[in-house]
mmCIF file of C-alpha atoms in Angstrom:
data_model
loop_
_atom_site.group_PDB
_atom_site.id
_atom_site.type_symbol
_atom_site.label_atom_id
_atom_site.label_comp_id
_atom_site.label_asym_id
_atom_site.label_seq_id
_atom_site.Cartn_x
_atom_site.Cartn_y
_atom_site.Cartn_z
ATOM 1 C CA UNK A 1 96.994 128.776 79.291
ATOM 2 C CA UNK A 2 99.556 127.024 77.843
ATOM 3 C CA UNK A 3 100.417 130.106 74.748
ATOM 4 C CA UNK A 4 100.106 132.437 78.262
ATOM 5 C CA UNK A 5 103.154 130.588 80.289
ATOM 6 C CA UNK A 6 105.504 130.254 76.611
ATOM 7 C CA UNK A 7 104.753 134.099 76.812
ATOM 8 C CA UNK A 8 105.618 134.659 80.117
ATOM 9 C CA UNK A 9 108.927 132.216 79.696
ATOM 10 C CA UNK A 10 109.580 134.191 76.806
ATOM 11 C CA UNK A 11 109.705 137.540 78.246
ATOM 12 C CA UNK A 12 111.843 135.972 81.444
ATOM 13 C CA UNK A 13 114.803 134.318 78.903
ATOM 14 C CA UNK A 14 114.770 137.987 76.986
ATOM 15 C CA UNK A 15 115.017 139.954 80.909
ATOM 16 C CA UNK A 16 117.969 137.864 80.971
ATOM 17 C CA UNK A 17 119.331 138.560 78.230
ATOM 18 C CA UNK A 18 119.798 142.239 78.345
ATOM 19 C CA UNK A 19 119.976 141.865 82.130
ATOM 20 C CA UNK A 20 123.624 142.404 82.242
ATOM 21 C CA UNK A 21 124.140 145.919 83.653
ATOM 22 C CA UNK A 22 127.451 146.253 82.125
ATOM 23 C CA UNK A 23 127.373 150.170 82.528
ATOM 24 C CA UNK A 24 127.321 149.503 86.878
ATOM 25 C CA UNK A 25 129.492 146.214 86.207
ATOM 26 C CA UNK A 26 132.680 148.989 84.874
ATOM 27 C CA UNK A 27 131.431 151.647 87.545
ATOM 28 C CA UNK A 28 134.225 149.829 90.301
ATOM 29 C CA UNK A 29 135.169 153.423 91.485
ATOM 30 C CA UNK A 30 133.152 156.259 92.893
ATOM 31 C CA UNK A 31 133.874 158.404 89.593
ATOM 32 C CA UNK A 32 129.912 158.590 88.906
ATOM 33 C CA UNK A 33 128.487 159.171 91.998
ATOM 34 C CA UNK A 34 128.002 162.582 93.196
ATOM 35 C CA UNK A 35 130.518 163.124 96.850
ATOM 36 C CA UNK A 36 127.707 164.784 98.628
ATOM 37 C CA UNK A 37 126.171 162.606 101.396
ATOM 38 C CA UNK A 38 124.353 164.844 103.789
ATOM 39 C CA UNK A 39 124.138 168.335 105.283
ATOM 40 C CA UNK A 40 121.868 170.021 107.487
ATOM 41 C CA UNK A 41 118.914 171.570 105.521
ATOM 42 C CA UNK A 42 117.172 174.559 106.974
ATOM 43 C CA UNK A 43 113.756 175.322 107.424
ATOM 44 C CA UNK A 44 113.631 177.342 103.986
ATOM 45 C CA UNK A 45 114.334 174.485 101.263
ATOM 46 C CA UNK A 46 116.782 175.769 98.964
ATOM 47 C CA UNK A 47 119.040 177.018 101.651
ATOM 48 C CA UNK A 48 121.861 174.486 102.484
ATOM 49 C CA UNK A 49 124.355 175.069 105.382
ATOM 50 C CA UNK A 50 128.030 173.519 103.950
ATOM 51 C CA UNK A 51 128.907 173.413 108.038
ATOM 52 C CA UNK A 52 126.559 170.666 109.623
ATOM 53 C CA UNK A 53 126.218 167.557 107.851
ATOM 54 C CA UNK A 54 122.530 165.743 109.808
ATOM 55 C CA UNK A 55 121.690 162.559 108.813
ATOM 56 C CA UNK A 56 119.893 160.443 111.043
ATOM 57 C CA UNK A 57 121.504 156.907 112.507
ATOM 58 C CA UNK A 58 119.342 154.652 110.488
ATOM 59 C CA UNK A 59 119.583 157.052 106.893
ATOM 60 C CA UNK A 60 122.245 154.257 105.675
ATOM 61 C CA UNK A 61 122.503 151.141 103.610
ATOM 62 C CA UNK A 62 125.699 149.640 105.447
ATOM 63 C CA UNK A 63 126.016 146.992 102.543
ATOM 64 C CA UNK A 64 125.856 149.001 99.383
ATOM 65 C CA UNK A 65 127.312 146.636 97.257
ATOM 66 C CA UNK A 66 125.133 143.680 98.320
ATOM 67 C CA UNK A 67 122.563 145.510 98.403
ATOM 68 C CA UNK A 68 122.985 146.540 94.559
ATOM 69 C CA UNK A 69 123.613 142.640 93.929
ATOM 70 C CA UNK A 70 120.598 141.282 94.999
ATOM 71 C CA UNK A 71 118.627 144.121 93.361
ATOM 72 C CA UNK A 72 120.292 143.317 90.228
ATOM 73 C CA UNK A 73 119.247 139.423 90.685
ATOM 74 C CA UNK A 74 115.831 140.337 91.254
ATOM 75 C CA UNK A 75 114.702 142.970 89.998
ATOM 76 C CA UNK A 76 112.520 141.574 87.276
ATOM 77 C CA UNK A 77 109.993 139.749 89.755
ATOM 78 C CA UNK A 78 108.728 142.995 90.017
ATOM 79 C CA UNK A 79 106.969 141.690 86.558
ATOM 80 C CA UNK A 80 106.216 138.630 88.671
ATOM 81 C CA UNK A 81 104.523 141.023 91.822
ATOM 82 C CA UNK A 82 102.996 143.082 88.537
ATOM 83 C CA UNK A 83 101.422 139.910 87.192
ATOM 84 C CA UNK A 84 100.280 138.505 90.537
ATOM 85 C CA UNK A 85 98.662 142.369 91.548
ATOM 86 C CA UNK A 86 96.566 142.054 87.821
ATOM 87 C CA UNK A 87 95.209 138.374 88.991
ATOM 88 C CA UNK A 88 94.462 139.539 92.525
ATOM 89 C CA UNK A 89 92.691 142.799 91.616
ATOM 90 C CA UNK A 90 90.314 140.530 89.192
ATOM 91 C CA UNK A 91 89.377 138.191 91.924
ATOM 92 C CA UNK A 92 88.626 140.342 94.386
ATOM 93 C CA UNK A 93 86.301 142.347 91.851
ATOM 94 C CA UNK A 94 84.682 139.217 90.849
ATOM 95 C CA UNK A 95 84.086 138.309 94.575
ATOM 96 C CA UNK A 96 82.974 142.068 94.918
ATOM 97 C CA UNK A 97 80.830 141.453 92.215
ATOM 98 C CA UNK A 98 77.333 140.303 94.127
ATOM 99 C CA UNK A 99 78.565 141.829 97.228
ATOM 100 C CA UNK A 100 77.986 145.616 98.826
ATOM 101 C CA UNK A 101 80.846 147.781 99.035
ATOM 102 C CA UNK A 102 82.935 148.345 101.670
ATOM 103 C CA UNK A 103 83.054 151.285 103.546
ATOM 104 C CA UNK A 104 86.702 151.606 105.045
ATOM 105 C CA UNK A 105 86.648 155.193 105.880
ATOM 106 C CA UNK A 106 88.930 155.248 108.924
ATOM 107 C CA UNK A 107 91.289 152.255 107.197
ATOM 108 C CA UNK A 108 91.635 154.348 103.513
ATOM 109 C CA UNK A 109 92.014 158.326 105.783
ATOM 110 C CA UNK A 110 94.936 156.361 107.645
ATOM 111 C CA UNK A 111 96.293 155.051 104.479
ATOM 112 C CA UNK A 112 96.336 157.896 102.425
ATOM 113 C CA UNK A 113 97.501 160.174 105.297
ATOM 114 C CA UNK A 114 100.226 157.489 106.290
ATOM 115 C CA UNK A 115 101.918 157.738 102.657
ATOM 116 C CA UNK A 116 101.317 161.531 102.484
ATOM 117 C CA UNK A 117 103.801 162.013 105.701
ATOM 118 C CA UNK A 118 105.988 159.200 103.692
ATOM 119 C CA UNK A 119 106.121 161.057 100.869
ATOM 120 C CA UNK A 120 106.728 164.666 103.108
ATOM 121 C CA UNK A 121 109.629 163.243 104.849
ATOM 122 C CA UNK A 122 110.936 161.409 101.546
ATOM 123 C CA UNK A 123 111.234 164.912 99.588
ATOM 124 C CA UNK A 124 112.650 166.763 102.462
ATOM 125 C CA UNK A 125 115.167 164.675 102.788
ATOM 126 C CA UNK A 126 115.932 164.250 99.011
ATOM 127 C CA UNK A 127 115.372 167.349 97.708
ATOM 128 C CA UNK A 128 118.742 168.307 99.435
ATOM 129 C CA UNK A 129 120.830 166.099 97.189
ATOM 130 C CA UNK A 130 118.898 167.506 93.932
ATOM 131 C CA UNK A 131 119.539 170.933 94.778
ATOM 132 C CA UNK A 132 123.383 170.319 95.459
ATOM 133 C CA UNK A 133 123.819 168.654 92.902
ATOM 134 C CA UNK A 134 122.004 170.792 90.350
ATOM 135 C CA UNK A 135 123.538 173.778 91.850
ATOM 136 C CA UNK A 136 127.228 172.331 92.323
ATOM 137 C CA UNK A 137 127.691 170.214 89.780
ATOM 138 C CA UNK A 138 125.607 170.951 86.825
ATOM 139 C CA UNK A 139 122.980 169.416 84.988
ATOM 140 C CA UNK A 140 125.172 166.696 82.936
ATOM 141 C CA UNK A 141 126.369 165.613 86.698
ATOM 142 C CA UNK A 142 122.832 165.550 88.048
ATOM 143 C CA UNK A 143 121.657 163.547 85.161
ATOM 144 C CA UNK A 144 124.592 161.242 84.771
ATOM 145 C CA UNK A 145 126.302 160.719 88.068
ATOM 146 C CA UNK A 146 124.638 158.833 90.501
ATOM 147 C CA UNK A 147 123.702 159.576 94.159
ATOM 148 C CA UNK A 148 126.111 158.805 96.988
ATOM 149 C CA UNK A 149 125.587 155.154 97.757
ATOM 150 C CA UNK A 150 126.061 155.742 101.752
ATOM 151 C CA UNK A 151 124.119 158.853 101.481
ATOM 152 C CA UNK A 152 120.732 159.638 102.807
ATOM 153 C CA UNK A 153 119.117 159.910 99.383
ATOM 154 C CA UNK A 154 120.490 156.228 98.817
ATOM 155 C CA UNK A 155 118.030 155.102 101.584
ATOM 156 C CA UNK A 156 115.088 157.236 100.514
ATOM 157 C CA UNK A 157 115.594 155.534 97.258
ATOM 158 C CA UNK A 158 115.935 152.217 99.029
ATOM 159 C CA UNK A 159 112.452 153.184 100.885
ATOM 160 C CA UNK A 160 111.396 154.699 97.851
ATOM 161 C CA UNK A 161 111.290 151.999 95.634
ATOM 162 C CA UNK A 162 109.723 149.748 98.430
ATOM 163 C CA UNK A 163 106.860 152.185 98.358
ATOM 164 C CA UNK A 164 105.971 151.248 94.904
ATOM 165 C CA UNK A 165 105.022 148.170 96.183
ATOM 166 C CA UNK A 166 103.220 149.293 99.055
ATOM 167 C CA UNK A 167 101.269 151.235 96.489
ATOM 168 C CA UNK A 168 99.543 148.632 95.055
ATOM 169 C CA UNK A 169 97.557 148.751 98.023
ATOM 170 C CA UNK A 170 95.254 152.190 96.219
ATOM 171 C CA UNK A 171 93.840 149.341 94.042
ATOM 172 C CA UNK A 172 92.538 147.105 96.981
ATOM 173 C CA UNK A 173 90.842 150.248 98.360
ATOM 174 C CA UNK A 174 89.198 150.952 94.943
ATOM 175 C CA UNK A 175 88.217 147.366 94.518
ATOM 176 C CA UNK A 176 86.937 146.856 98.073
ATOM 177 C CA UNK A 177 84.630 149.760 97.828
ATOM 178 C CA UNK A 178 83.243 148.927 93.728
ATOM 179 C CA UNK A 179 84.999 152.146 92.703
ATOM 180 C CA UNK A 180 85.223 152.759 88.789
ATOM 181 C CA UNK A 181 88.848 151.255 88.222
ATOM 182 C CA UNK A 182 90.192 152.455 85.320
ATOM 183 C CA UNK A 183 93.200 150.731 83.491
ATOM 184 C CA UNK A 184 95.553 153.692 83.328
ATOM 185 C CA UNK A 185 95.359 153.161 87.191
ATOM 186 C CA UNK A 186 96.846 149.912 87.603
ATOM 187 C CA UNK A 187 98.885 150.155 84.321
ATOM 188 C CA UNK A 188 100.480 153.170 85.918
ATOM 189 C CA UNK A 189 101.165 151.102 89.167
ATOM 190 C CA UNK A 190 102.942 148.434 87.305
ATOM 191 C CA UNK A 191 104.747 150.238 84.940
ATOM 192 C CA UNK A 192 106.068 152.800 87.649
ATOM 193 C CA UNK A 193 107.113 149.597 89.674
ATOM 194 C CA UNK A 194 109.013 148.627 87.251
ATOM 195 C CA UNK A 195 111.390 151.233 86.310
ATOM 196 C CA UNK A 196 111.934 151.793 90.060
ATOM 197 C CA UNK A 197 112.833 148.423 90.415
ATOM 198 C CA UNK A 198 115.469 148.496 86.908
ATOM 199 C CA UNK A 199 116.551 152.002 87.794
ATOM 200 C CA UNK A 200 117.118 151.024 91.307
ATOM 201 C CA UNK A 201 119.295 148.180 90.622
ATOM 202 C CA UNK A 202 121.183 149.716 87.762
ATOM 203 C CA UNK A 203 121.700 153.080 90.389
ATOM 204 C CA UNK A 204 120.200 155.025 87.419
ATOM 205 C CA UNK A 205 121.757 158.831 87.779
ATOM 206 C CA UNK A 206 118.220 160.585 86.301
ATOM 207 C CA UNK A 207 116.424 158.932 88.619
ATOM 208 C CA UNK A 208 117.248 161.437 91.415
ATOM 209 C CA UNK A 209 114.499 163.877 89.326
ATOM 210 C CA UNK A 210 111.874 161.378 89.053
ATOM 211 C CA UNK A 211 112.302 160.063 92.699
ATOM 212 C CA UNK A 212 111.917 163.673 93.915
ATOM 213 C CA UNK A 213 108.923 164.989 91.424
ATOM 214 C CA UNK A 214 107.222 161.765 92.085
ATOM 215 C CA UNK A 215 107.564 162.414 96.279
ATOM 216 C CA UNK A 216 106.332 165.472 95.784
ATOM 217 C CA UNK A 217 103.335 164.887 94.188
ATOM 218 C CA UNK A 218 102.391 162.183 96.028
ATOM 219 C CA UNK A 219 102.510 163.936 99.392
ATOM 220 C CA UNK A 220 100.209 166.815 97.665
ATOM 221 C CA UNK A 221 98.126 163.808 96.032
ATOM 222 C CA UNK A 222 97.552 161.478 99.315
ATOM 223 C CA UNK A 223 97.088 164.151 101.152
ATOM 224 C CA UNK A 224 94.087 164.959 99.067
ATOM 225 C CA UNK A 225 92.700 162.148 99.632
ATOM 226 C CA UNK A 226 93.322 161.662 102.788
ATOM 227 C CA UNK A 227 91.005 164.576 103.359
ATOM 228 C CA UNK A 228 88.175 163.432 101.183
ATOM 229 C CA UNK A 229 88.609 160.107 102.766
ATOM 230 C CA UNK A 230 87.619 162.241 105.988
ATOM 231 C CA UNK A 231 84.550 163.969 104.698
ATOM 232 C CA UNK A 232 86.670 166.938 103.762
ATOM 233 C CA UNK A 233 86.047 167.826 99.885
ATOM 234 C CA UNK A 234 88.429 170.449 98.703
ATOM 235 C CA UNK A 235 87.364 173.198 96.254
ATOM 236 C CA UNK A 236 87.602 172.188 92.437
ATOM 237 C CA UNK A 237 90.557 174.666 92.067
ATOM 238 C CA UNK A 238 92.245 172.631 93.920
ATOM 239 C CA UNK A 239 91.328 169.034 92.709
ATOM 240 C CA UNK A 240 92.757 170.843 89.318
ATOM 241 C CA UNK A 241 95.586 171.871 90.591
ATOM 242 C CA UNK A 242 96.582 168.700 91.413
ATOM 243 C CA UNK A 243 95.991 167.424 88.118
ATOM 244 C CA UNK A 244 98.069 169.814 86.587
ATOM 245 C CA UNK A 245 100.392 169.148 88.781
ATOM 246 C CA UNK A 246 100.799 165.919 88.151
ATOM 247 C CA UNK A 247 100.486 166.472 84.686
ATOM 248 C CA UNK A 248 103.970 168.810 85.577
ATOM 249 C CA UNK A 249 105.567 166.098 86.320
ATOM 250 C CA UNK A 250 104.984 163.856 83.182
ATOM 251 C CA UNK A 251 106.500 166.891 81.214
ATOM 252 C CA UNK A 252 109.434 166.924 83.745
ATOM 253 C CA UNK A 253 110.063 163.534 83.241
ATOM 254 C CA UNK A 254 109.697 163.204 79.346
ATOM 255 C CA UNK A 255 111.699 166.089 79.514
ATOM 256 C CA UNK A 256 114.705 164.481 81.378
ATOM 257 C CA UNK A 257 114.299 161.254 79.548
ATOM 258 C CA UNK A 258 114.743 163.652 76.544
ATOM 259 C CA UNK A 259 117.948 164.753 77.706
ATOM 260 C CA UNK A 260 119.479 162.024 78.968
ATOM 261 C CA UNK A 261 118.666 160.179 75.720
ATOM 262 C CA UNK A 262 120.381 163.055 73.435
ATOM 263 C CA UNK A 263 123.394 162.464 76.546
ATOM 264 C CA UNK A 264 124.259 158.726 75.248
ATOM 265 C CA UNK A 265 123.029 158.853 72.213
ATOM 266 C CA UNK A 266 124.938 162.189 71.059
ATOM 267 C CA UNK A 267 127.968 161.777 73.484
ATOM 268 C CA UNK A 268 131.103 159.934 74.573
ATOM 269 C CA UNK A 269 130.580 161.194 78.119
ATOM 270 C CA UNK A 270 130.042 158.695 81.196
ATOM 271 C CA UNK A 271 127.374 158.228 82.611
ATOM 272 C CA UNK A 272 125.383 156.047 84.626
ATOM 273 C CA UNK A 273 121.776 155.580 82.857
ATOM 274 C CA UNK A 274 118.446 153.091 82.208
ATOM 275 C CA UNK A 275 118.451 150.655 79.477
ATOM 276 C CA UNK A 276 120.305 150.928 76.680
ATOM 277 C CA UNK A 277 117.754 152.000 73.916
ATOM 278 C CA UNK A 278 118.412 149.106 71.207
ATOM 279 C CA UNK A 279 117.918 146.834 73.785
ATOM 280 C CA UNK A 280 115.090 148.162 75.091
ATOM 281 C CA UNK A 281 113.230 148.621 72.031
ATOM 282 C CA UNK A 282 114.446 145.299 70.986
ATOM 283 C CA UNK A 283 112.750 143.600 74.326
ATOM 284 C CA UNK A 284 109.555 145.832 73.863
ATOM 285 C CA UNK A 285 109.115 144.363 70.207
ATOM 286 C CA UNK A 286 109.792 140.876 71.564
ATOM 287 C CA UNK A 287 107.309 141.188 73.982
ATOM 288 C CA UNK A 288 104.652 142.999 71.644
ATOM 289 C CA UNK A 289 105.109 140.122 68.745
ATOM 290 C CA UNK A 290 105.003 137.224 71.188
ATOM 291 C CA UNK A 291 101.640 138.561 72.459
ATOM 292 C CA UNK A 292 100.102 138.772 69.353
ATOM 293 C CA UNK A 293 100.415 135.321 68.528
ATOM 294 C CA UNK A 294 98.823 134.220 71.597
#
């Protein structure tokens, strides 16, 4: 227990370290964020009116900067709410273990149907900024300049990174009912909790593709099972489908962390990014080596 909490201090004091965000701490101008904040989209996606700007009253952060602050302060308890979810989940399927399964039919359709129309909404409304700024600006602006900060997207990041944690609710379900949980399930969890919480608080400019793919596919993918959840079993055609979409979407986003990679690595342009790669790999080693001497 003891080698477990010198790991865990460990990992903190080297967060800290690197925590500095010195690429946001220069960004005091709006230089890297993209001027689009909100226009009407129609009912066909890629079409975007340049004469009604729609965004609804609450679709704001009013304190932007604070708001960034605090994420930058905390950010890394999202290893803490990672660390607490792995403890929890092996409780409950120890209590489980002697125990029948739950049944939670009506609780897991309203679940899974609840973050589909999340999801829906969350796309709609931030699939507008990708387009513009894909279409507008280029691809160096959409992977290096950030989205408006008192834009629409900005809250539908807000919302979406609070959904991460919401998320971590699939693995209660799974548990509840003795479901086979595999670790790439809750080791996706975590790790995408993460990186929403680091790329959130450092306004990470590639984010914009990942925040879109992923509320795609999860409005396709909870909407699945919200319909098994209701007795409805789709057609194997289309439980593939969904696999290869999601599948899609790793591609898309090795792809763009490809690119933005070559960007900073190959480039003096600006840009507002994710960790800076020595440091990163430097932390991941630290954390690798301390673990194998517990």
């Amino acid at each position: 227990m003891a080698s477990f909490s010198t790991f865990l201090t460990t990992v903190y004091r080297r967060l800290e370290e690197i925590n500095h965000f010195e690429v946001y701490a220069n960004n005091t101008t709006h230089s890297l964020h993209n001027d689009y904040v909100h226009k009407f989209v129609a009912l066909i996606l890629w079409r975007i009116s340049r004469k009604k700007k729609f965004a609804l009253p609450f679709e704001k952060i009013d304190d932007h900067i604070g708001s960034t602050l605090v994420l930058q302060r905390i950010w890394y308890h999202s290893i803490s709410i990672s660390i607490v979810y792995f403890i929890l989940i092996k409780l409950i399927q120890r209590f489980m273990q002697n125990r029948p399964p739950f049944q939670l039919k009506t609780p897991l359709l309203v679940w899974n149907a609840s973050l589909s129309i999340f999801s829906f909404f969350g796309f709609i409304r931030f699939f507008e900024e990708l387009v513009y700024s894909y279409t507008q600006l280029g691809l160096y602006h959409s992977l290096c300049y950030t989205i408006h900060t008192n834009g629409a997207a900005a809250f539908w990041s807000l919302l979406f990174a609070i959904s991460k944690i919401v998320e971590l609710g699939d693995t209660l379900f799974i548990v509840l009912r003795k479901k086979p949980l595999i670790f790439l399930h809750y080791y996706h969890h975590v790790a995408v909790l993460i990186l929403t919480a680091h790329s959130g608080a450092e306004h990470a400019a590639s984010g914009r593709f990942f925040v879109c793919m992923n509320f795609f596919v999860h409005f396709i993918m909870y909407a699945y099972y919200a319909c098994t959840a209701y007795g409805v079993r789709p057609s194997r055609s289309i439980a593939m489908s969904l696999t290869t979409l999601q599948i899609i979407q790793m591609i898309g986003g090795v792809t763009v962390t490809s690119l933005v990679y070559n960007i900073k690595t190959r480039t003096d342009l600006p840009y507002v990014l994710l960790f800076d790669p020595l440091s990163a790999n430097r932390f991941c080693h630290i954390v690798i080596a301390e673990a194998v001497e517990l």
